[in-house]
Amino acid sequence: MTPSYALYRNRLETYFDRTAAAAWEQLTSDAPVSRIRATVRAGRDRMRDTLLGWLPADMTGMRLLDAGCGTGALAVEAARRGAEVVAIDVARNLVEVARRRAPEGLPIEWRVGDMTDPALGRFDHVVAMDSLIHYPAFDVAEVVRDLADRTQRSVLLTFTPASPALRLMHRLGGLFPRADRAPAIVPTDPRLLRTLIHAALPAAHIARSERVSSSFYISQAIEVVP
C-alpha cells in the first residue's frame, strides 16, 4: 500500500478509537440520536440493505470479507445467509462492540487490523461499506485492486461522490457540536474513481451502481466484478 494509505488509515484508527467511539456505538444502535444523526442512521441502513441485496440470498459455502466491519451489522446478516465471514476493522473499540452484539454461533471471525492484509486469504465476495470513504481516490483504487486479486465474484464498495453541495455540507458539518460533527470523509469524483479502477484492474468491470442520499448521509455504491 502507498504511504498516504497508511497515513489515512492511522488517522482513521485514532478517530474511531478515541474521538468517535461512543458516538459511533450509539449511532449504530437503536438508542435515540439527534435529527442529524437519525438521517445518517437511516442512510446507512438503506446502503447496507442495498449492498446485501447485491449479495446472494443463500451464501452457504461462500467466504466473505467485511472490510471495515464497524459494529458488525452487515457481517451478521451475511453469516445468517450461510457465509463464512471474516470481519475486520482498524478500530479495536468498534470490533469489540461488534463481538458483543453478534448472536452466538454465527461463523464470523472478528479481527482488528488492515483490510488489505494478504493473510486474510481469498474470498468469494468482499464488502467495504463506508470504510473507503476516508481515503483519496487513488488509494481507493489501489485497495480495490488488492482486494480483487483475492476475490472470485465481486468487490462491493461505497464512496462519497464529490459535488459543490456536498463540499458545502461537509464544511457545515464541522461547525456542529462534536456529537454531530462530520468525520474525515474525502469526497471523490465518480468519473475519476471509475477511471482509476479501470486502470488498476483492466480485466474487471463495474457492474451495478446506486447512490443513497439521506440529508447528511450521501454515499454511492459500486460493484466491481474481477
XYZ file of N, CA, C and O in Angstrom, residues 2-165:
656
model
N 0.275 2.369 -0.421
C 1.013 3.617 -0.520
C 1.221 4.241 0.852
O 0.477 3.960 1.797
N 2.231 5.128 0.986
C 2.422 5.827 2.275
C 1.192 6.626 2.695
O 0.881 6.721 3.881
N 0.486 7.223 1.720
C -0.698 8.006 2.080
C -1.805 7.115 2.628
O -2.558 7.523 3.529
N -1.912 5.884 2.095
C -2.908 4.953 2.631
C -2.639 4.678 4.106
O -3.551 4.704 4.938
N -1.378 4.430 4.449
C -1.019 4.161 5.841
C -1.313 5.373 6.716
O -1.792 5.230 7.851
N -1.050 6.568 6.197
C -1.307 7.789 6.965
C -2.794 7.946 7.251
O -3.203 8.185 8.399
N -3.624 7.801 6.227
C -5.066 7.946 6.415
C -5.618 6.832 7.307
O -6.512 7.061 8.121
N -5.095 5.613 7.157
C -5.545 4.501 7.990
C -5.252 4.767 9.458
O -6.103 4.526 10.323
N -4.077 5.287 9.758
C -3.721 5.582 11.141
C -4.599 6.689 11.721
O -4.994 6.637 12.890
N -4.906 7.688 10.908
C -5.805 8.749 11.358
C -7.192 8.190 11.644
O -7.852 8.571 12.618
N -7.629 7.285 10.784
C -8.947 6.679 10.949
C -9.017 5.865 12.234
O -10.010 5.918 12.972
N -7.961 5.111 12.507
C -7.907 4.317 13.730
C -8.016 5.213 14.956
O -8.772 4.934 15.893
N -7.278 6.329 14.943
C -7.329 7.264 16.068
C -8.714 7.872 16.206
O -9.254 7.977 17.317
N -9.321 8.252 15.079
C -10.637 8.896 15.113
C -11.687 7.988 15.739
O -12.425 8.396 16.646
N -11.759 6.744 15.278
C -12.814 5.857 15.756
C -12.515 5.256 17.121
O -13.434 4.924 17.867
N -11.258 5.106 17.470
C -10.946 4.510 18.769
C -10.909 5.528 19.897
O -11.089 5.176 21.058
N -10.698 6.788 19.570
C -10.568 7.797 20.617
C -11.651 8.863 20.551
O -12.371 9.103 21.503
N -11.799 9.500 19.380
C -12.695 10.643 19.269
C -14.158 10.242 19.154
O -15.033 10.846 19.772
N -14.444 9.197 18.359
C -15.828 8.936 17.970
C -16.361 7.580 18.405
O -17.441 7.194 17.974
N -15.650 6.864 19.246
C -16.068 5.500 19.580
C -17.468 5.461 20.188
O -18.336 4.699 19.755
N -17.708 6.289 21.198
C -19.010 6.274 21.876
C -20.124 6.735 20.945
O -21.211 6.141 20.917
N -19.854 7.793 20.173
C -20.869 8.311 19.257
C -21.212 7.276 18.190
O -22.379 7.123 17.808
N -20.210 6.548 17.701
C -20.451 5.550 16.657
C -21.215 4.353 17.221
O -22.076 3.788 16.546
N -20.913 3.965 18.438
C -21.656 2.868 19.065
C -23.121 3.250 19.204
O -24.023 2.445 18.956
N -23.384 4.500 19.584
C -24.762 4.961 19.723
C -25.453 5.043 18.366
O -26.606 4.615 18.213
N -24.746 5.579 17.358
C -25.338 5.733 16.034
C -25.783 4.393 15.462
O -26.830 4.303 14.810
N -25.019 3.354 15.702
C -25.313 2.043 15.111
C -26.182 1.172 16.011
O -26.302 -0.027 15.776
N -26.795 1.788 17.010
C -27.715 1.066 17.893
C -29.132 1.581 17.657
O -29.389 2.313 16.705
N -30.045 1.216 18.547
C -31.414 1.742 18.489
C -31.619 2.905 19.447
O -32.752 3.361 19.638
N -30.536 3.388 20.047
C -30.636 4.471 21.022
C -31.068 5.772 20.347
O -30.771 5.990 19.161
N -31.765 6.647 21.073
C -32.164 7.936 20.498
C -30.933 8.753 20.093
O -29.915 8.752 20.793
N -31.027 9.432 18.948
C -29.946 10.286 18.460
C -30.551 11.595 17.970
O -31.765 11.739 17.855
N -29.693 12.564 17.670
C -30.161 13.847 17.165
C -30.790 13.678 15.787
O -30.648 12.638 15.136
N -31.482 14.704 15.310
C -32.113 14.643 13.990
C -31.082 14.411 12.896
O -31.325 13.648 11.951
N -29.952 15.073 13.025
C -28.905 14.914 12.012
C -28.417 13.476 11.987
O -28.312 12.846 10.931
N -28.124 12.943 13.153
C -27.610 11.570 13.221
C -28.679 10.562 12.810
O -28.365 9.491 12.296
N -29.939 10.904 13.029
C -31.015 9.998 12.607
C -31.032 9.864 11.085
O -31.287 8.776 10.552
N -30.760 10.958 10.363
C -30.717 10.861 8.907
C -29.514 10.033 8.457
O -29.602 9.302 7.466
N -28.405 10.148 9.173
C -27.225 9.341 8.849
C -27.515 7.866 9.103
O -27.192 7.001 8.284
N -28.154 7.589 10.223
C -28.509 6.193 10.538
C -29.425 5.614 9.458
O -29.225 4.491 8.997
N -30.430 6.390 9.059
C -31.359 5.915 8.034
C -30.639 5.676 6.706
O -30.896 4.688 6.011
N -29.731 6.574 6.356
C -28.983 6.404 5.122
C -28.095 5.178 5.152
O -28.009 4.431 4.171
N -27.434 4.949 6.267
C -26.579 3.767 6.394
C -27.405 2.486 6.325
O -26.964 1.492 5.734
N -28.576 2.499 6.914
C -29.438 1.322 6.841
C -29.827 1.023 5.394
O -29.825 -0.136 4.956
N -30.172 2.075 4.651
C -30.525 1.886 3.238
C -29.341 1.380 2.426
O -29.488 0.506 1.568
N -28.164 1.916 2.710
C -26.988 1.476 1.978
C -26.654 0.024 2.301
O -26.317 -0.766 1.406
N -26.742 -0.349 3.561
C -26.477 -1.740 3.932
C -27.460 -2.671 3.223
O -27.069 -3.716 2.708
N -28.730 -2.287 3.193
C -29.729 -3.110 2.502
C -29.411 -3.215 1.007
O -29.624 -4.269 0.391
N -28.922 -2.126 0.424
C -28.554 -2.142 -0.993
C -27.439 -3.152 -1.257
O -27.525 -3.990 -2.162
N -26.387 -3.090 -0.453
C -25.255 -3.992 -0.642
C -25.649 -5.438 -0.379
O -25.250 -6.345 -1.120
N -26.435 -5.660 0.648
C -26.897 -7.016 0.923
C -27.773 -7.529 -0.220
O -27.757 -8.723 -0.533
N -28.508 -6.630 -0.852
C -29.331 -7.019 -1.990
C -28.509 -7.432 -3.198
O -29.012 -8.128 -4.084
N -27.257 -7.002 -3.253
C -26.363 -7.393 -4.340
C -25.650 -8.714 -4.062
O -24.976 -9.244 -4.951
N -25.777 -9.215 -2.851
C -25.178 -10.497 -2.486
C -26.213 -11.610 -2.615
O -27.426 -11.358 -2.539
N -25.785 -12.861 -2.804
C -26.745 -13.965 -2.908
C -27.563 -14.127 -1.635
O -27.069 -13.899 -0.521
N -28.814 -14.520 -1.797
C -29.661 -14.771 -0.636
C -29.181 -15.987 0.144
O -29.312 -16.048 1.362
N -28.625 -16.963 -0.565
C -28.045 -18.152 0.064
C -26.539 -18.120 -0.177
O -26.083 -18.258 -1.315
N -25.780 -17.938 0.880
C -24.324 -17.831 0.768
C -23.614 -19.040 1.376
O -22.433 -18.975 1.720
N -24.330 -20.119 1.491
C -23.742 -21.340 2.049
C -22.511 -21.748 1.249
O -22.544 -21.813 0.017
N -21.414 -22.003 1.952
C -20.176 -22.419 1.306
C -19.338 -21.273 0.780
O -18.239 -21.507 0.259
N -19.823 -20.034 0.902
C -19.070 -18.879 0.416
C -18.293 -18.220 1.552
O -18.643 -18.356 2.723
N -17.255 -17.503 1.171
C -16.427 -16.785 2.140
C -16.512 -15.297 1.824
O -16.312 -14.883 0.670
N -16.814 -14.498 2.839
C -16.993 -13.058 2.639
C -16.085 -12.277 3.575
O -15.967 -12.612 4.756
N -15.478 -11.216 3.051
C -14.701 -10.280 3.861
C -15.517 -9.019 4.057
O -15.895 -8.361 3.081
N -15.799 -8.690 5.301
C -16.417 -7.410 5.636
C -15.257 -6.467 5.969
O -14.724 -6.466 7.071
N -14.862 -5.685 4.982
C -13.656 -4.860 5.060
C -13.991 -3.495 5.654
O -14.477 -2.603 4.956
N -13.745 -3.359 6.939
C -14.176 -2.174 7.671
C -15.536 -2.447 8.268
O -16.517 -1.768 7.982
N -15.596 -3.465 9.103
C -16.879 -4.008 9.569
C -17.607 -3.110 10.552
O -18.793 -3.307 10.787
N -16.903 -2.150 11.166
C -17.573 -1.316 12.148
C -18.159 -2.146 13.277
O -17.488 -3.011 13.836
N -19.421 -1.908 13.579
C -20.064 -2.637 14.672
C -20.773 -3.902 14.204
O -21.529 -4.509 14.965
N -20.548 -4.320 12.949
C -20.836 -5.689 12.557
C -22.181 -6.050 11.986
O -22.447 -7.230 11.754
N -23.050 -5.093 11.689
C -24.403 -5.437 11.240
C -24.387 -6.207 9.921
O -25.118 -7.190 9.756
N -23.571 -5.794 8.961
C -23.544 -6.479 7.674
C -22.935 -7.871 7.808
O -23.412 -8.830 7.213
N -21.891 -7.990 8.619
C -21.255 -9.293 8.829
C -22.244 -10.295 9.404
O -22.276 -11.462 8.989
N -23.044 -9.847 10.350
C -24.029 -10.730 10.979
C -25.039 -11.220 9.950
O -25.378 -12.411 9.896
N -25.545 -10.330 9.105
C -26.542 -10.727 8.111
C -25.949 -11.694 7.099
O -26.597 -12.674 6.708
N -24.710 -11.441 6.665
C -24.072 -12.353 5.719
C -23.877 -13.733 6.336
O -24.074 -14.764 5.680
N -23.500 -13.768 7.614
C -23.324 -15.049 8.300
C -24.658 -15.776 8.435
O -24.718 -17.010 8.327
N -25.731 -15.050 8.651
C -27.056 -15.672 8.734
C -27.461 -16.294 7.403
O -28.253 -17.234 7.372
N -26.907 -15.777 6.315
C -27.188 -16.361 4.993
C -26.312 -17.581 4.718
O -26.417 -18.170 3.645
N -25.438 -17.913 5.639
C -24.615 -19.104 5.480
C -23.172 -18.851 5.139
O -22.388 -19.804 5.014
N -22.769 -17.589 4.982
C -21.391 -17.291 4.611
C -20.451 -17.474 5.797
O -20.822 -17.252 6.955
N -19.228 -17.867 5.480
C -18.141 -17.814 6.450
C -17.551 -16.412 6.345
O -17.032 -16.028 5.294
N -17.642 -15.646 7.414
C -17.318 -14.217 7.360
C -16.049 -13.909 8.141
O -15.880 -14.353 9.282
N -15.170 -13.147 7.511
C -14.058 -12.511 8.209
C -14.404 -11.031 8.279
O -14.574 -10.371 7.252
N -14.564 -10.505 9.491
C -14.952 -9.113 9.696
C -13.786 -8.385 10.357
O -13.372 -8.734 11.458
N -13.267 -7.377 9.669
C -12.056 -6.705 10.140
C -12.242 -5.195 10.138
O -12.941 -4.638 9.283
N -11.629 -4.534 11.114
C -11.669 -3.085 11.200
C -10.401 -2.612 11.902
O -9.856 -3.339 12.746
N -9.964 -1.397 11.577
C -8.781 -0.855 12.250
C -9.099 -0.402 13.666
O -8.200 -0.251 14.498
N -10.386 -0.176 13.958
C -10.788 0.365 15.255
C -11.136 -0.765 16.229
O -12.168 -1.420 16.092
N -10.274 -0.980 17.188
C -10.484 -2.061 18.156
C -11.788 -1.887 18.921
O -12.507 -2.865 19.172
N -12.120 -0.660 19.300
C -13.343 -0.428 20.071
C -14.585 -0.854 19.295
O -15.525 -1.427 19.862
N -14.619 -0.581 17.993
C -15.784 -0.956 17.196
C -15.887 -2.467 17.056
O -16.990 -3.032 17.109
N -14.761 -3.144 16.875
C -14.792 -4.600 16.765
C -15.267 -5.225 18.072
O -16.011 -6.214 18.069
N -14.877 -4.644 19.190
C -15.344 -5.166 20.483
C -16.855 -5.000 20.616
O -17.542 -5.889 21.142
N -17.386 -3.875 20.145
C -18.840 -3.686 20.154
C -19.497 -4.734 19.263
O -20.519 -5.338 19.622
N -18.923 -4.970 18.082
C -19.471 -5.959 17.158
C -19.504 -7.344 17.787
O -20.499 -8.079 17.659
N -18.442 -7.721 18.463
C -18.390 -9.036 19.129
C -19.499 -9.168 20.169
O -20.153 -10.205 20.268
N -19.704 -8.109 20.948
C -20.738 -8.157 21.991
C -22.130 -8.266 21.401
O -22.988 -8.959 21.946
N -22.364 -7.597 20.289
C -23.703 -7.555 19.712
C -24.052 -8.810 18.911
O -25.225 -9.145 18.774
N -23.057 -9.472 18.354
C -23.324 -10.590 17.445
C -23.941 -11.770 18.177
O -23.497 -12.143 19.265
N -24.983 -12.375 17.603
C -25.551 -13.588 18.208
C -24.502 -14.697 18.253
O -23.613 -14.772 17.399
N -24.626 -15.556 19.237
C -23.683 -16.667 19.368
C -23.909 -17.694 18.260
O -25.014 -17.866 17.765
N -22.827 -18.362 17.894
C -22.930 -19.470 16.956
C -22.794 -19.130 15.489
O -22.781 -20.028 14.646
N -22.681 -17.839 15.152
C -22.534 -17.469 13.744
C -21.075 -17.628 13.313
O -20.153 -17.369 14.094
N -20.843 -18.045 12.057
C -19.470 -18.268 11.582
C -18.773 -16.959 11.207
O -18.540 -16.668 10.024
N -18.451 -16.150 12.218
C -17.790 -14.867 11.999
C -16.467 -14.858 12.751
O -16.433 -15.145 13.949
N -15.414 -14.495 12.051
C -14.104 -14.303 12.674
C -13.857 -12.802 12.769
O -13.682 -12.131 11.754
N -13.886 -12.281 13.982
C -13.690 -10.849 14.205
C -12.198 -10.559 14.316
O -11.490 -11.214 15.071
N -11.746 -9.539 13.589
C -10.327 -9.192 13.599
C -10.133 -7.683 13.690
O -10.945 -6.911 13.173
N -9.039 -7.286 14.313
C -8.607 -5.894 14.321
C -7.367 -5.819 13.434
O -6.402 -6.561 13.655
N -7.381 -4.967 12.420
C -6.231 -4.874 11.550
C -6.563 -4.230 10.220
O -7.578 -3.548 10.068
N -5.711 -4.498 9.235
C -5.787 -3.877 7.917
C -6.561 -4.771 6.958
O -6.233 -5.952 6.793
N -7.550 -4.212 6.289
C -8.374 -4.966 5.348
C -7.577 -5.519 4.172
O -8.028 -6.454 3.505
N -6.401 -4.953 3.890
C -5.600 -5.402 2.748
C -4.604 -6.499 3.117
O -3.825 -6.930 2.250
N -4.616 -6.960 4.344
C -3.661 -7.982 4.791
C -3.848 -9.261 3.980
O -4.901 -9.895 4.036
N -2.836 -9.697 3.215
C -2.982 -10.909 2.403
C -3.184 -12.170 3.232
O -3.695 -13.177 2.714
N -2.819 -12.120 4.514
C -3.007 -13.286 5.377
C -4.482 -13.604 5.602
O -4.813 -14.702 6.069
N -5.363 -12.683 5.275
C -6.794 -12.934 5.425
C -7.278 -13.990 4.439
O -8.326 -14.594 4.633
N -6.537 -14.205 3.366
C -6.875 -15.264 2.411
C -7.727 -14.783 1.256
O -7.806 -13.591 0.958
N -8.396 -15.733 0.612
C -9.209 -15.473 -0.565
C -10.696 -15.505 -0.210
O -11.095 -16.167 0.755
N -11.489 -14.814 -1.025
C -12.917 -14.677 -0.724
C -13.757 -14.798 -1.990
O -13.266 -14.585 -3.105
N -15.027 -15.128 -1.792
C -15.991 -15.072 -2.883
C -16.479 -13.639 -3.081
O -16.646 -13.182 -4.215
N -16.738 -12.957 -1.984
C -17.224 -11.571 -2.035
C -16.495 -10.745 -0.982
O -16.162 -11.255 0.091
N -16.297 -9.479 -1.308
C -15.766 -8.504 -0.354
C -16.724 -7.323 -0.319
O -17.197 -6.862 -1.367
N -17.019 -6.837 0.882
C -17.844 -5.635 1.036
C -17.067 -4.617 1.858
O -16.589 -4.934 2.958
N -16.938 -3.415 1.317
C -16.302 -2.308 2.042
C -17.301 -1.163 2.098
O -17.295 -0.255 1.266
N -18.205 -1.243 3.070
C -19.250 -0.229 3.201
C -18.771 0.931 4.056
O -18.505 0.783 5.252
N -18.645 2.085 3.426
C -18.277 3.337 4.091
C -16.951 3.255 4.841
O -16.702 4.035 5.759
N -16.095 2.315 4.442
C -14.774 2.228 5.055
C -13.698 2.859 4.188
O -12.637 3.237 4.694
N -13.967 3.006 2.879
C -13.007 3.636 1.973
C -13.341 5.098 1.704
O -12.617 5.767 0.962
N -14.404 5.598 2.310
C -14.801 6.994 2.084
C -13.832 7.973 2.734
O -13.931 9.182 2.496
N -12.905 7.459 3.530
C -11.943 8.304 4.234
C -10.605 8.398 3.513
O -9.653 8.971 4.048
N -10.501 7.823 2.289
C -9.236 7.771 1.558
C -9.354 8.480 0.212
O -10.422 8.484 -0.404
N -8.246 9.044 -0.296
C -8.255 9.637 -1.641
C -8.529 8.579 -2.696
O -8.290 7.390 -2.491
N -8.989 9.030 -3.861
C -9.414 8.117 -4.917
C -8.316 7.166 -5.358
O -8.569 5.977 -5.598
N -7.078 7.645 -5.467
C -6.015 6.752 -5.949
C -5.719 5.655 -4.937
O -5.351 4.533 -5.306
N -5.898 5.945 -3.639
C -5.732 4.904 -2.626
C -6.886 3.911 -2.674
O -6.689 2.704 -2.487
N -8.091 4.411 -2.913
C -9.249 3.522 -3.032
C -9.031 2.530 -4.171
O -9.273 1.325 -4.024
N -8.552 3.022 -5.307
C -8.318 2.140 -6.452
C -7.256 1.092 -6.136
O -7.387 -0.075 -6.548
N -6.229 1.473 -5.397
C -5.187 0.518 -5.016
C -5.756 -0.563 -4.093
O -5.435 -1.752 -4.231
N -6.583 -0.148 -3.144
C -7.190 -1.116 -2.228
C -8.107 -2.062 -2.998
O -8.093 -3.281 -2.775
N -8.908 -1.520 -3.904
C -9.817 -2.360 -4.688
C -9.027 -3.366 -5.511
O -9.406 -4.546 -5.611
N -7.925 -2.943 -6.119
C -7.096 -3.877 -6.883
C -6.563 -4.993 -5.985
O -6.611 -6.170 -6.351
N -6.084 -4.614 -4.803
C -5.539 -5.608 -3.881
C -6.610 -6.604 -3.462
O -6.372 -7.817 -3.424
N -7.800 -6.102 -3.146
C -8.885 -6.984 -2.722
C -9.377 -7.851 -3.881
O -9.656 -9.039 -3.704
N -9.486 -7.259 -5.060
C -9.998 -8.000 -6.224
C -9.066 -9.142 -6.613
O -9.526 -10.174 -7.118
N -7.778 -8.963 -6.373
C -6.826 -10.025 -6.699
C -7.074 -11.290 -5.878
O -6.628 -12.373 -6.259
N -7.790 -11.134 -4.744
C -8.051 -12.281 -3.870
C -9.544 -12.575 -3.757
O -9.986 -13.214 -2.808
N -10.310 -12.084 -4.742
C -11.766 -12.237 -4.690
C -12.278 -12.849 -5.988
O -11.902 -12.406 -7.081
N -13.145 -13.810 -5.866
C -13.615 -14.544 -7.032
C -14.817 -13.895 -7.716
O -14.901 -13.876 -8.942
N -15.760 -13.347 -6.936
C -17.034 -12.951 -7.537
C -17.271 -11.448 -7.581
O -17.627 -10.916 -8.625
N -17.152 -10.744 -6.457
C -17.417 -9.308 -6.500
C -16.773 -8.586 -5.328
O -16.601 -9.151 -4.246
N -16.405 -7.327 -5.599
C -15.978 -6.398 -4.558
C -17.002 -5.267 -4.546
O -17.158 -4.557 -5.548
N -17.709 -5.123 -3.448
C -18.709 -4.067 -3.299
C -18.126 -2.986 -2.407
O -17.631 -3.281 -1.317
N -18.188 -1.747 -2.839
C -17.635 -0.662 -2.038
C -18.496 0.574 -2.176
O -19.296 0.699 -3.109
N -18.312 1.470 -1.245
C -19.000 2.751 -1.303
C -17.968 3.868 -1.264
O -16.870 3.718 -0.742
N -18.353 4.999 -1.840
C -17.534 6.212 -1.761
C -18.471 7.406 -1.661
O -19.685 7.292 -1.911
N -17.930 8.541 -1.277
C -18.727 9.754 -1.167
C -18.558 10.568 -2.436
O -17.463 11.081 -2.705
N -19.595 10.659 -3.269
C -19.466 11.360 -4.559
C -19.298 12.863 -4.356
O -20.075 13.499 -3.647
N -18.271 13.411 -4.971
C -17.971 14.833 -4.809
C -18.970 15.692 -5.570
O -19.396 15.358 -6.668
N -19.350 16.809 -4.958
C -20.196 17.809 -5.598
C -20.060 19.095 -4.791
O -19.710 19.058 -3.607
N -20.323 20.246 -5.391
C -20.254 21.501 -4.630
C -21.169 21.494 -3.410
O -20.795 21.963 -2.340
N -22.371 20.945 -3.562
C -23.311 20.908 -2.437
C -22.772 20.043 -1.302
O -22.895 20.392 -0.125
